[in-house]
XYZ file of C-alpha atoms in Angstrom:
117
model
C -0.178 0.202 -0.190
C 1.471 3.953 -0.794
C 0.701 5.708 1.844
C 1.952 9.486 -0.280
C 4.176 11.776 2.683
C 3.345 14.428 1.687
C -0.509 13.757 1.131
C -0.468 12.575 5.650
C 1.448 15.133 6.836
C -1.042 18.126 5.011
C -3.823 16.167 6.213
C -2.262 15.914 9.623
C -1.953 19.202 9.755
C -5.467 20.045 8.546
C -6.493 18.294 11.934
C -3.704 20.154 13.583
C -5.584 23.760 11.749
C -9.199 22.491 12.794
C -8.447 21.721 16.576
C -7.150 24.809 16.852
C -9.553 26.515 15.366
C -12.480 24.380 18.225
C -9.967 25.104 20.925
C -9.963 28.708 20.024
C -13.440 29.008 20.018
C -14.064 27.439 23.207
C -11.062 29.597 24.439
C -12.332 33.036 24.189
C -16.083 32.749 25.381
C -13.241 31.203 28.676
C -11.661 34.284 28.815
C -15.173 36.253 28.728
C -17.175 34.463 31.029
C -14.339 32.720 33.941
C -11.464 36.039 33.425
C -14.258 39.151 32.899
C -11.523 40.077 29.245
C -13.475 42.291 26.848
C -17.038 41.638 24.948
C -15.315 42.112 21.572
C -14.191 38.283 22.165
C -17.380 36.968 20.877
C -16.452 38.043 17.208
C -12.737 35.644 16.865
C -15.005 33.693 18.950
C -17.814 33.244 15.912
C -15.139 33.348 13.634
C -12.575 30.749 15.016
C -16.356 28.323 14.891
C -16.549 29.187 11.551
C -13.278 28.828 10.508
C -13.359 24.842 12.243
C -17.045 24.014 10.610
C -15.223 25.190 7.253
C -11.553 22.648 8.023
C -13.766 20.044 8.361
C -14.867 20.317 5.242
C -11.959 20.127 3.257
C -11.645 16.592 3.134
C -12.834 14.453 1.086
C -14.374 10.926 3.307
C -17.511 9.736 5.103
C -17.800 12.387 7.840
C -18.081 10.302 10.869
C -14.632 8.711 9.313
C -13.626 12.130 9.524
C -14.892 13.210 12.728
C -13.725 9.522 13.993
C -9.538 10.471 12.669
C -9.937 14.570 13.791
C -10.878 13.497 17.536
C -7.455 11.742 17.750
C -5.539 14.843 16.713
C -7.974 17.202 18.955
C -6.739 15.467 22.131
C -3.281 15.401 20.770
C -3.866 19.434 20.723
C -5.395 20.200 24.001
C -3.096 18.517 24.902
C -0.416 20.353 23.235
C -2.721 23.355 24.697
C -2.237 22.607 27.921
C 1.538 21.994 28.303
C 2.398 25.306 25.656
C -0.952 27.821 26.624
C -1.660 26.991 29.868
C 1.546 25.993 31.244
C 0.356 22.521 32.336
C 3.186 19.809 32.936
C 1.990 17.213 31.152
C 1.808 13.708 33.314
C 3.383 9.928 31.610
C -1.178 9.440 31.601
C -1.887 12.216 29.852
C 1.321 11.530 27.197
C 0.899 8.197 26.716
C -3.417 8.786 25.873
C -1.967 11.459 23.852
C 1.003 8.211 21.667
C -3.073 6.254 21.909
C -5.391 8.030 19.916
C -2.437 9.364 17.921
C -2.200 5.304 16.933
C -5.852 5.461 16.302
C -5.902 8.687 14.441
C -3.283 7.813 12.165
C -4.772 4.065 11.669
C -8.471 5.565 10.576
C -6.533 8.154 8.754
C -4.049 5.476 6.294
C -6.442 2.536 6.089
C -7.164 1.288 2.632
C -10.837 3.172 2.252
C -9.328 6.140 4.446
C -8.914 10.052 3.907
C -5.637 8.833 1.975
C -7.020 8.505 -1.270
């Protein structure tokens, strides 16, 4: 089976961008509601969530398969957010769980009828 590395990297990068858009769409309301930040953050919230939805439409596979693979990438991205934005050290359980979901996402992405065709 031939897996073109550029297509795999593009798919992974697209999912990471999608995860960042979703996380930002949730993080801005957190800043508004829990930390009393400016209500103008509702504008980038709406924009982030619209970008999130649009990015999910760029994959040529069945939506359920996209959501399943994306879920693993989202979990990994959320752990990276925890580490580098929230400045919380990851536990070995975080790292192990992140590795497991990335492997699961890779299996879904690279299956013969998966996202890489």
